[in-house]
Amino acid sequence: MTHGVDIASIPGAGTIPGTREGEPPVPGRLTPGDKIALYYYLCLARACDEAILKLYRQGKIVGGAYTGRGNEATAVGSAYALEKHDYLLPMHRDLGAHLVKGQSLRNIFLQQLGRAESLTRGRDGTGHYADPALRIYGNVSHLGSMIPVGVGIALAAAMRNENAVVLNYIGDGGSNVGDFHEGMNMAGVMKLPFVLILENNQYAYSTPVAKQTAAARFSDRAAGYGVPGITIDGTDVFTVYDTCRMAYDRARRGEGPTLIETVSMRMHGHSASDDASYVPPAQLEEWEKKDPIARCEDRLRREEILSDELKQEIHVRIETEIADASRYAEEAPHPEGSEGAKGVYAD
Amino acid sequence: MTHGVDIASIPGAGTIPGTREGEPPVPGRLTPGDKIALYYYLCLARACDEAILKLYRQGKIVGGAYTGRGNEATAVGSAYALEKHDYLLPMHRDLGAHLVKGQSLRNIFLQQLGRAESLTRGRDGTGHYADPALRIYGNVSHLGSMIPVGVGIALAAAMRNENAVVLNYIGDGGSNVGDFHEGMNMAGVMKLPFVLILENNQYAYSTPVAKQTAAARFSDRAAGYGVPGITIDGTDVFTVYDTCRMAYDRARRGEGPTLIETVSMRMHGHSASDDASYVPPAQLEEWEKKDPIARCEDRLRREEILSDELKQEIHVRIETEIADASRYAEEAPHPEGSEGAKGVYAD
Amino acid sequence: MAVTTYIEAISRGMREELERDPTVFLMGEDIGEYGGAFRATKGLQRDFGAQRVIDTPLSEAAIIGAAVGAAIVGMRPVVEMQFADFVTCGFNQLVTNAAKTHYRWGIPVPMVVRLPSGGYIHGGPYHSANPESWFFHVPGLKIVAPSTPVDARGLLKAAVRDNNPVLFLEYKYLYRRVKEDIPDGDGVVPIGRAAIRRQGKDITLISYGSVLTLALEVADQLARDEGIDAEVIDLRSLMPLDAEALLRSVRSTGKVLIVHEDNLTGGVGAEIAAMISEHAFQWLDAPVRRLGALDTPVPFAAPLEDHVLPDREKIAAALRELSSY
Amino acid sequence: MAVTTYIEAISRGMREELERDPTVFLMGEDIGEYGGAFRATKGLQRDFGAQRVIDTPLSEAAIIGAAVGAAIVGMRPVVEMQFADFVTCGFNQLVTNAAKTHYRWGIPVPMVVRLPSGGYIHGGPYHSANPESWFFHVPGLKIVAPSTPVDARGLLKAAVRDNNPVLFLEYKYLYRRVKEDIPDGDGVVPIGRAAIRRQGKDITLISYGSVLTLALEVADQLARDEGIDAEVIDLRSLMPLDAEALLRSVRSTGKVLIVHEDNLTGGVGAEIAAMISEHAFQWLDAPVRRLGALDTPVPFAAPLEDHVLPDREKIAAALRELSSY
Ligand SMILES: Cc1ncc(C[n+]2csc(CCOP(=O)(O)OP(=O)(O)O)c2C)c(N)n1
Ligand SMILES: Cc1ncc(C[n+]2csc(CCOP(=O)(O)OP(=O)(O)O)c2C)c(N)n1
Ligand SMILES: [Mg+2]
Ligand SMILES: [Mg+2]
């Protein structure tokens, strides 16, 4: 119990709020409860990533394992500023966004392990699922390909006056694919409620940003679509939250898309099988100082929202939740082979 | 004979110079001979367009007929600033560039009419030919698709230290295709000698620029690739020449690509079968005042380079040249059908 | 009922679906005020508004991708490629997103991509595409290819109502060349059912699209003049294929000629020939023959195009050869 | 000679061509210092410099398009798709530019696109592509699909020296699974020639790529255990196809099984079956059978993928069925 906040006091009968019905707080006005929630999700995303890595190392994950270490503030902050009826189209390092938008840990692990009751019934892995009830539409491997899809969802939302926003992400590498250009330009000219977060984490697989583009900042691309572009610190969850909230408001006012470049560092290899030996150690050390969780914790401590006790409580909770979900998924049955033949076409 | 210049005095034993060996004049230093040459090419391009339209109306052209009316200054000025060993990748309204780069009128008409001795032996029409001796590589219909190809040529030229520039064009419409983005970005990051002229002629078929993009200026897209971008008057052949010359110099110095937006008006319909009734007449009237030929003539008259006599001489010459070429092509044999089966693969 | 051209029938199909279902909308380049390069959407923006008949930037990947997005959240987009050729620019969106979404996510993707297809109009290598073979191989896509106005309207409507991505091949060559009375009523033509255009007992001639109309003429003429009595089947749907209708006819004729405009190697005809050769093995009195365009790009000049594409003479020659096998 | 894996053989082929011809260069994502996602280009940038082993931005269309551009002015680019799946993003450049340029312009387009293909590695719907069927249908492209280290090196070298765009299908499943001695010498394997991997008299089994290696195992086993003696032909080149070699074998066996990993409908097997059914009509003692993946995307979970892809059991069952036909 610190400064009037404890975990039990958080709205939602013991559950920590994520994306909510109605407007989230205006920039700069997050309640202590919100801040704890943000902290919780940052830690949860990282812990979940770690658990996935552990499964990978145990040989239980057959495909690749991609973590969001270093990117948690971007994923969590951006999703926390959404409303329940908004659409989320996350990329492969945005686990935090899935969780904030309401995805259960069990479904996350079921996807990783390709089990029969996973959201894709084992047909696809990782974040490549959709959950229409939560308005989450996952990614495909083909980088950039989901941008036009997100734009189409935004078009539908606008046609139906849903007052909803579509949030999509792309990497510094993926942003060089043609679909980025076509999608952003179409969203711009149609003034659609579409927000694209360009996660500049310094590397695309082994390729540093300097070999991807000569642009000084990726946000410089926004002007070419008549869209506001901004570059922000992607390791500070509060900056991300505030910026996104403003972009969503703008979108809801019918003023069109925003391109937000979040600058951070991919702290792990591209996937679990990549030791990232091409990254200079000094670069990682430098960025370690801007660890999203540590930065959030610092602030919460300074604001006397987070005590050792509460921190402990949160981490115990996370550990339990993850252990439960991961165990559940590991015990869940694999799909029947013959299921693979079904469902190519809708009726 | 006016102000020390007459058509016979132009270098090249009676032929009017186009793209030359070695450096063309520096910006602002065109000789009277150059200026007459520019005027000649502007008029030649238009007259050739008119002759093509006439053939079209006579039912002799089976595919579409696309003119560059209003775009002559861009096509001619940009090509005139090239050197002989530079590469030209023109688009469908750049007839003037073909001519300046040295293409014969006969080949132009042979292409239009799909004759056996055309550069594509009837396999493709219009400007869709290549003439490696002149370093002209024509377009394909798929807008944007030639940009990566031009970038690849620039890459080869750079690898071989040719000190050559690749000049490519794209329309306001075509620039929204993904290949524009991928190609420009790659050229930018590899600092290739690639210059892209974005011909903003207000319309893409029936679609006005305002429905193509929300960008204030297309040249705003350049920053997103770390490349200089500039918007210029595309109806003034001297402005186009000077700007291009500077961009080519920059490219030759190894400083990379430039994006030049030339603003003009498509004064005809999209093709000969389009009456362009969707264009407000007032818009056409306004732009008629900026007719590229009239503007050039004005200046040459002010500078006392062009007399009535010389003008007359030039136009007679053009008439003869076109009549000859068009007659030649009309009389040239059609390809044998069986030729169509050949040449899919190289040996 | 007024006599209706093929393109008017497509137009009418779109109009009727726009009227029937508020989730239907159109998207494409120049389709609004201008009515599209071939005027298939003429008048529709005026009557249904710019919200439902949407002019897009020149961006095929974004058009198809946006259609996928709108479809998965419950809309029914019908998009136009200005020419079928340009679908190559949106190819990835079709095969990566449109085709695989239902299998992966169980979410329907009800969208239609209209593809003005084919040659015989001297369009050259970039305005003569027959794109069916690429997509025929991709599980998750449906493909229809009407050859008559009644089918054009009826299959367009079926495509709009289908819960899967449907590629609608429409033939520029037929746009204003074929006309017929369109009866009143809904007129939906079910996807997946072939039509017998001519009964016959000697040879089963399987075709679709523009070249079907040529094949039918030739069949009539050869029946009249040479006593070769071909049964002409119009596939109408390529995916799913009406295999049963084909096999039924083959079992009675024992001989098969497949004719498509698309180039031969790896065309849809290959699958049909393989399927028939396998499943009607004991009924075949002659090898299954195929006629398609030569394996070249479609050239520009008329004599070259004529040489490359299938025509009446080549169809007649193939029928004669089979008949005397 | 040291024993070499399939991927080492590819690597070596590239190295030897880089050494031989200064116009050869490599381009792709992460191929430089990192050596590519599968390390096929490992060490090549170090040895040949960043001018000849070029890291590109993440842009498949630009990579393939730039290769076309460099090729038409006399270079010989070899580009890598990180996975064959992503060639869909550069599809338009391949079919619009690479394939049609020589026909239209008479200019050679000597380029190679390396495509790490196929499943059996639990890659799911987006890392298991067998892309051959799309391109098989496009005049102007060549396609090779080696199944052994010797062929991988030899066909890579032939592809580099060919004056046409060549798609080089390399199988991730085989990368480190198959090994053999590579003899000294140039070792170029001509494009367009199939290889008989196993002589046999009962059934002609035609295959290529990963699944060829499974088919060969099964054929050996069935010959040993059940007396079914299949002749196994490795196509090696899909385009051009070595039709004569196939027909020769069929004329002696009278029965054919075609096995490919790619999904069945509209696959390369359809053309082969159609071709054989037509041209070996009087020699066939049974219908030509085909085995391919089910017509679905390749699913992620192992039991699903196992069910969808061809495997030893399915191949054996098909051989038995044919043998007793
Ligand atoms: C179109 C496409 N090309 C290549 C790949 C292979 N690939 C997967 S992730 C990756 C790097 C992505 O970098 P970036 O977009 O910066 O995202 P990050 O992983 O750094 O978050 C590559 C090359 C792909 N998935 N899609
Ligand atoms: C990828 C692609 N999509 C559509 C078309 C059909 N098309 C041909 S020209 C044209 C308009 C082009 O406008 P713009 O690029 O501005 O060039 P302009 O004709 O105005 O010079 C369209 C839509 C095409 N050729 N390529
Ligand atoms: Mg990155
Ligand atoms: Mg334009």
Short mmCIF file of N, CA and C in Angstrom, two decimals, chain C residues 142-251:
data_model
loop_
_atom_site.label_atom_id
_atom_site.label_comp_id
_atom_site.label_asym_id
_atom_site.label_seq_id
_atom_site.Cartn_x
_atom_site.Cartn_y
_atom_site.Cartn_z
N LYS C 142 -11.94 -18.27 -55.25
CA LYS C 142 -12.85 -18.78 -56.27
C LYS C 142 -12.67 -17.96 -57.54
N ILE C 143 -13.01 -18.55 -58.66
CA ILE C 143 -12.84 -17.87 -59.94
C ILE C 143 -14.04 -18.15 -60.83
N VAL C 144 -14.64 -17.10 -61.34
CA VAL C 144 -15.70 -17.28 -62.33
C VAL C 144 -15.33 -16.54 -63.60
N ALA C 145 -15.88 -17.00 -64.72
CA ALA C 145 -15.50 -16.45 -66.02
C ALA C 145 -16.67 -16.56 -66.98
N PRO C 146 -17.64 -15.66 -66.84
CA PRO C 146 -18.85 -15.75 -67.66
C PRO C 146 -18.59 -15.44 -69.13
N SER C 147 -19.42 -16.03 -69.98
CA SER C 147 -19.30 -15.74 -71.41
C SER C 147 -20.58 -15.16 -72.00
N THR C 148 -21.59 -15.02 -71.21
CA THR C 148 -22.86 -14.44 -71.70
C THR C 148 -23.32 -13.34 -70.75
N PRO C 149 -24.13 -12.42 -71.23
CA PRO C 149 -24.68 -11.38 -70.35
C PRO C 149 -25.46 -11.95 -69.17
N VAL C 150 -26.28 -12.96 -69.41
CA VAL C 150 -27.08 -13.53 -68.31
C VAL C 150 -26.15 -14.08 -67.23
N ASP C 151 -25.13 -14.78 -67.65
CA ASP C 151 -24.17 -15.32 -66.68
C ASP C 151 -23.35 -14.22 -66.04
N ALA C 152 -23.02 -13.19 -66.81
CA ALA C 152 -22.20 -12.12 -66.26
C ALA C 152 -22.94 -11.47 -65.09
N ARG C 153 -24.20 -11.15 -65.30
CA ARG C 153 -24.97 -10.57 -64.20
C ARG C 153 -25.15 -11.58 -63.07
N GLY C 154 -25.52 -12.80 -63.45
CA GLY C 154 -25.86 -13.79 -62.44
C GLY C 154 -24.66 -14.24 -61.62
N LEU C 155 -23.51 -14.34 -62.26
CA LEU C 155 -22.31 -14.75 -61.51
C LEU C 155 -21.75 -13.59 -60.71
N LEU C 156 -21.93 -12.37 -61.23
CA LEU C 156 -21.50 -11.21 -60.43
C LEU C 156 -22.28 -11.18 -59.13
N LYS C 157 -23.56 -11.42 -59.23
CA LYS C 157 -24.39 -11.39 -58.02
C LYS C 157 -24.02 -12.53 -57.07
N ALA C 158 -23.79 -13.69 -57.66
CA ALA C 158 -23.38 -14.83 -56.82
C ALA C 158 -22.05 -14.53 -56.15
N ALA C 159 -21.15 -13.90 -56.89
CA ALA C 159 -19.83 -13.58 -56.34
C ALA C 159 -19.96 -12.61 -55.18
N VAL C 160 -20.81 -11.62 -55.33
CA VAL C 160 -20.99 -10.64 -54.26
C VAL C 160 -21.55 -11.32 -53.01
N ARG C 161 -22.42 -12.29 -53.21
CA ARG C 161 -23.06 -12.95 -52.06
C ARG C 161 -22.22 -14.08 -51.48
N ASP C 162 -21.19 -14.46 -52.18
CA ASP C 162 -20.34 -15.55 -51.69
C ASP C 162 -19.49 -15.05 -50.51
N ASN C 163 -19.22 -15.93 -49.60
CA ASN C 163 -18.44 -15.52 -48.42
C ASN C 163 -16.94 -15.70 -48.59
N ASN C 164 -16.52 -15.87 -49.83
CA ASN C 164 -15.10 -16.04 -50.12
C ASN C 164 -14.64 -15.00 -51.14
N PRO C 165 -13.34 -14.79 -51.23
CA PRO C 165 -12.84 -13.93 -52.29
C PRO C 165 -13.11 -14.57 -53.65
N VAL C 166 -13.74 -13.84 -54.51
CA VAL C 166 -14.06 -14.35 -55.84
C VAL C 166 -13.41 -13.45 -56.89
N LEU C 167 -12.67 -14.07 -57.78
CA LEU C 167 -12.12 -13.34 -58.92
C LEU C 167 -13.12 -13.43 -60.05
N PHE C 168 -13.52 -12.29 -60.53
CA PHE C 168 -14.55 -12.23 -61.56
C PHE C 168 -13.87 -11.83 -62.86
N LEU C 169 -13.66 -12.82 -63.72
CA LEU C 169 -13.02 -12.53 -65.01
C LEU C 169 -14.08 -12.06 -65.99
N GLU C 170 -13.91 -10.86 -66.50
CA GLU C 170 -14.85 -10.36 -67.50
C GLU C 170 -14.04 -10.04 -68.75
N TYR C 171 -14.63 -10.31 -69.88
CA TYR C 171 -13.85 -10.28 -71.12
C TYR C 171 -14.10 -9.01 -71.91
N LYS C 172 -13.05 -8.24 -72.06
CA LYS C 172 -13.14 -6.99 -72.81
C LYS C 172 -13.66 -7.24 -74.22
N TYR C 173 -13.24 -8.36 -74.79
CA TYR C 173 -13.66 -8.71 -76.14
C TYR C 173 -15.18 -8.88 -76.21
N LEU C 174 -15.76 -9.32 -75.13
CA LEU C 174 -17.21 -9.58 -75.14
C LEU C 174 -18.04 -8.37 -74.72
N TYR C 175 -17.39 -7.38 -74.10
CA TYR C 175 -18.13 -6.27 -73.47
C TYR C 175 -19.31 -5.77 -74.31
N ARG C 176 -19.00 -5.47 -75.56
CA ARG C 176 -20.07 -4.89 -76.39
C ARG C 176 -20.42 -5.79 -77.58
N ARG C 177 -19.81 -6.99 -77.60
CA ARG C 177 -20.02 -7.87 -78.73
C ARG C 177 -21.17 -8.83 -78.51
N VAL C 178 -21.37 -9.24 -77.28
CA VAL C 178 -22.49 -10.17 -77.06
C VAL C 178 -23.61 -9.45 -76.32
N LYS C 179 -24.81 -9.77 -76.74
CA LYS C 179 -26.02 -9.14 -76.19
C LYS C 179 -27.07 -10.24 -76.02
N GLU C 180 -27.90 -10.06 -75.01
CA GLU C 180 -29.07 -10.94 -74.95
C GLU C 180 -30.11 -10.36 -74.01
N ASP C 181 -31.28 -10.88 -74.08
CA ASP C 181 -32.34 -10.51 -73.14
C ASP C 181 -31.99 -11.03 -71.76
N ILE C 182 -32.13 -10.16 -70.80
CA ILE C 182 -31.95 -10.64 -69.43
C ILE C 182 -33.32 -10.71 -68.78
N PRO C 183 -33.74 -11.91 -68.39
CA PRO C 183 -35.08 -12.03 -67.80
C PRO C 183 -35.17 -11.29 -66.47
N ASP C 184 -36.38 -10.94 -66.08
CA ASP C 184 -36.56 -10.33 -64.76
C ASP C 184 -36.20 -11.33 -63.67
N GLY C 185 -36.20 -10.84 -62.48
CA GLY C 185 -35.93 -11.74 -61.36
C GLY C 185 -34.50 -11.66 -60.92
N ASP C 186 -34.23 -12.36 -59.85
CA ASP C 186 -32.94 -12.27 -59.19
C ASP C 186 -31.81 -12.72 -60.12
N GLY C 187 -32.00 -13.84 -60.78
CA GLY C 187 -31.07 -14.27 -61.82
C GLY C 187 -29.70 -14.69 -61.34
N VAL C 188 -29.56 -14.99 -60.05
CA VAL C 188 -28.26 -15.44 -59.56
C VAL C 188 -27.87 -16.76 -60.23
N VAL C 189 -26.66 -16.82 -60.69
CA VAL C 189 -26.15 -18.06 -61.29
C VAL C 189 -25.18 -18.70 -60.30
N PRO C 190 -25.49 -19.88 -59.85
CA PRO C 190 -24.64 -20.46 -58.79
C PRO C 190 -23.20 -20.68 -59.25
N ILE C 191 -22.28 -20.38 -58.38
CA ILE C 191 -20.86 -20.62 -58.66
C ILE C 191 -20.59 -22.12 -58.60
N GLY C 192 -19.83 -22.62 -59.57
CA GLY C 192 -19.45 -24.02 -59.51
C GLY C 192 -20.24 -24.92 -60.44
N ARG C 193 -21.06 -24.32 -61.31
CA ARG C 193 -21.85 -25.16 -62.21
C ARG C 193 -21.60 -24.76 -63.66
N ALA C 194 -21.18 -25.75 -64.44
CA ALA C 194 -20.95 -25.53 -65.87
C ALA C 194 -22.29 -25.53 -66.61
N ALA C 195 -22.29 -25.04 -67.84
CA ALA C 195 -23.51 -25.04 -68.67
C ALA C 195 -23.20 -25.72 -70.00
N ILE C 196 -24.11 -26.54 -70.44
CA ILE C 196 -23.95 -27.13 -71.78
C ILE C 196 -24.52 -26.14 -72.78
N ARG C 197 -23.68 -25.62 -73.64
CA ARG C 197 -24.14 -24.61 -74.60
C ARG C 197 -24.62 -25.25 -75.89
N ARG C 198 -24.18 -26.46 -76.11
CA ARG C 198 -24.57 -27.17 -77.32
C ARG C 198 -24.51 -28.66 -77.01
N GLN C 199 -25.57 -29.35 -77.25
CA GLN C 199 -25.57 -30.79 -77.05
C GLN C 199 -24.84 -31.44 -78.23
N GLY C 200 -24.15 -32.51 -77.98
CA GLY C 200 -23.45 -33.17 -79.08
C GLY C 200 -23.00 -34.54 -78.64
N LYS C 201 -22.67 -35.39 -79.57
CA LYS C 201 -22.37 -36.76 -79.18
C LYS C 201 -20.95 -37.22 -79.53
N ASP C 202 -20.22 -36.42 -80.32
CA ASP C 202 -18.93 -36.91 -80.80
C ASP C 202 -17.74 -36.52 -79.93
N ILE C 203 -17.75 -35.28 -79.53
CA ILE C 203 -16.59 -34.73 -78.82
C ILE C 203 -17.10 -33.79 -77.73
N THR C 204 -16.45 -33.84 -76.58
CA THR C 204 -16.75 -32.85 -75.55
C THR C 204 -15.79 -31.68 -75.69
N LEU C 205 -16.32 -30.52 -75.99
CA LEU C 205 -15.47 -29.33 -76.14
C LEU C 205 -15.67 -28.47 -74.89
N ILE C 206 -14.62 -28.31 -74.11
CA ILE C 206 -14.71 -27.57 -72.85
C ILE C 206 -14.02 -26.23 -73.01
N SER C 207 -14.70 -25.16 -72.66
CA SER C 207 -14.09 -23.85 -72.83
C SER C 207 -14.75 -22.85 -71.88
N TYR C 208 -14.33 -21.59 -71.97
CA TYR C 208 -14.92 -20.52 -71.15
C TYR C 208 -14.45 -19.18 -71.70
N GLY C 209 -15.16 -18.16 -71.34
CA GLY C 209 -14.75 -16.80 -71.71
C GLY C 209 -14.92 -16.49 -73.18
N SER C 210 -14.11 -15.57 -73.67
CA SER C 210 -14.22 -15.11 -75.06
C SER C 210 -14.16 -16.27 -76.02
N VAL C 211 -13.19 -17.12 -75.81
CA VAL C 211 -12.91 -18.13 -76.80
C VAL C 211 -14.02 -19.19 -76.85
N LEU C 212 -14.79 -19.26 -75.77
CA LEU C 212 -15.96 -20.14 -75.79
C LEU C 212 -16.92 -19.70 -76.89
N THR C 213 -17.06 -18.41 -77.07
CA THR C 213 -18.01 -17.93 -78.09
C THR C 213 -17.52 -18.31 -79.49
N LEU C 214 -16.20 -18.29 -79.67
CA LEU C 214 -15.66 -18.73 -80.96
C LEU C 214 -15.85 -20.23 -81.12
N ALA C 215 -15.59 -20.95 -80.06
CA ALA C 215 -15.69 -22.42 -80.12
C ALA C 215 -17.11 -22.85 -80.46
N LEU C 216 -18.06 -22.15 -79.91
CA LEU C 216 -19.47 -22.48 -80.15
C LEU C 216 -19.82 -22.27 -81.62
N GLU C 217 -19.37 -21.17 -82.18
CA GLU C 217 -19.58 -20.92 -83.61
C GLU C 217 -19.00 -22.04 -84.44
N VAL C 218 -17.78 -22.39 -84.12
CA VAL C 218 -17.08 -23.42 -84.88
C VAL C 218 -17.82 -24.75 -84.76
N ALA C 219 -18.26 -25.06 -83.55
CA ALA C 219 -18.96 -26.33 -83.34
C ALA C 219 -20.24 -26.38 -84.17
N ASP C 220 -20.96 -25.29 -84.19
CA ASP C 220 -22.20 -25.25 -84.99
C ASP C 220 -21.87 -25.48 -86.46
N GLN C 221 -20.82 -24.80 -86.89
CA GLN C 221 -20.47 -24.88 -88.30
C GLN C 221 -20.01 -26.28 -88.69
N LEU C 222 -19.17 -26.87 -87.83
CA LEU C 222 -18.68 -28.21 -88.16
C LEU C 222 -19.78 -29.25 -88.10
N ALA C 223 -20.76 -29.04 -87.24
CA ALA C 223 -21.88 -29.97 -87.18
C ALA C 223 -22.66 -29.88 -88.49
N ARG C 224 -22.87 -28.64 -88.91
CA ARG C 224 -23.63 -28.39 -90.14
C ARG C 224 -22.87 -28.91 -91.37
N ASP C 225 -21.62 -28.51 -91.47
CA ASP C 225 -20.89 -28.74 -92.72
C ASP C 225 -20.14 -30.06 -92.77
N GLU C 226 -19.75 -30.57 -91.61
CA GLU C 226 -18.87 -31.74 -91.67
C GLU C 226 -19.37 -32.89 -90.82
N GLY C 227 -20.52 -32.68 -90.22
CA GLY C 227 -21.07 -33.76 -89.41
C GLY C 227 -20.30 -34.09 -88.15
N ILE C 228 -19.50 -33.16 -87.70
CA ILE C 228 -18.80 -33.38 -86.43
C ILE C 228 -19.64 -32.72 -85.34
N ASP C 229 -20.13 -33.54 -84.44
CA ASP C 229 -21.14 -33.07 -83.50
C ASP C 229 -20.56 -32.92 -82.09
N ALA C 230 -20.07 -31.74 -81.81
CA ALA C 230 -19.42 -31.53 -80.51
C ALA C 230 -20.41 -31.06 -79.46
N GLU C 231 -20.20 -31.53 -78.26
CA GLU C 231 -20.94 -31.01 -77.11
C GLU C 231 -20.09 -29.89 -76.50
N VAL C 232 -20.66 -28.70 -76.43
CA VAL C 232 -19.86 -27.56 -75.97
C VAL C 232 -20.23 -27.20 -74.54
N ILE C 233 -19.26 -27.30 -73.66
CA ILE C 233 -19.52 -26.98 -72.25
C ILE C 233 -18.82 -25.68 -71.88
N ASP C 234 -19.60 -24.78 -71.33
CA ASP C 234 -19.08 -23.51 -70.84
C ASP C 234 -18.82 -23.67 -69.34
N LEU C 235 -17.58 -23.61 -68.95
CA LEU C 235 -17.27 -23.88 -67.55
C LEU C 235 -17.93 -22.89 -66.60
N ARG C 236 -17.92 -21.62 -66.98
CA ARG C 236 -18.49 -20.53 -66.16
C ARG C 236 -17.73 -20.34 -64.84
N SER C 237 -17.59 -21.38 -64.07
CA SER C 237 -16.75 -21.30 -62.86
C SER C 237 -15.50 -22.12 -63.09
N LEU C 238 -14.37 -21.55 -62.79
CA LEU C 238 -13.12 -22.32 -62.90
C LEU C 238 -12.78 -22.93 -61.55
N MET C 239 -13.09 -22.22 -60.50
CA MET C 239 -12.83 -22.74 -59.16
C MET C 239 -14.01 -22.36 -58.29
N PRO C 240 -14.80 -23.29 -57.77
CA PRO C 240 -14.64 -24.72 -58.00
C PRO C 240 -15.07 -25.10 -59.41
N LEU C 241 -14.48 -26.19 -59.86
CA LEU C 241 -14.69 -26.72 -61.19
C LEU C 241 -15.82 -27.73 -61.13
N ASP C 242 -16.68 -27.72 -62.13
CA ASP C 242 -17.81 -28.65 -62.16
C ASP C 242 -17.35 -29.98 -62.78
N ALA C 243 -16.51 -30.69 -62.05
CA ALA C 243 -15.90 -31.91 -62.61
C ALA C 243 -16.96 -32.91 -63.03
N GLU C 244 -18.02 -33.01 -62.25
CA GLU C 244 -19.03 -34.03 -62.56
C GLU C 244 -19.66 -33.78 -63.93
N ALA C 245 -19.95 -32.53 -64.23
CA ALA C 245 -20.56 -32.21 -65.53
C ALA C 245 -19.63 -32.58 -66.67
N LEU C 246 -18.33 -32.34 -66.46
CA LEU C 246 -17.37 -32.65 -67.50
C LEU C 246 -17.28 -34.16 -67.71
N LEU C 247 -17.17 -34.88 -66.61
CA LEU C 247 -17.01 -36.33 -66.71
C LEU C 247 -18.25 -36.98 -67.32
N ARG C 248 -19.41 -36.43 -66.96
CA ARG C 248 -20.65 -36.98 -67.51
C ARG C 248 -20.62 -36.90 -69.04
N SER C 249 -20.24 -35.75 -69.54
CA SER C 249 -20.21 -35.57 -70.99
C SER C 249 -19.14 -36.47 -71.62
N VAL C 250 -17.98 -36.52 -71.00
CA VAL C 250 -16.88 -37.32 -71.57
C VAL C 250 -17.26 -38.79 -71.63
N ARG C 251 -17.96 -39.24 -70.62
CA ARG C 251 -18.36 -40.65 -70.62
C ARG C 251 -19.26 -40.95 -71.81
#
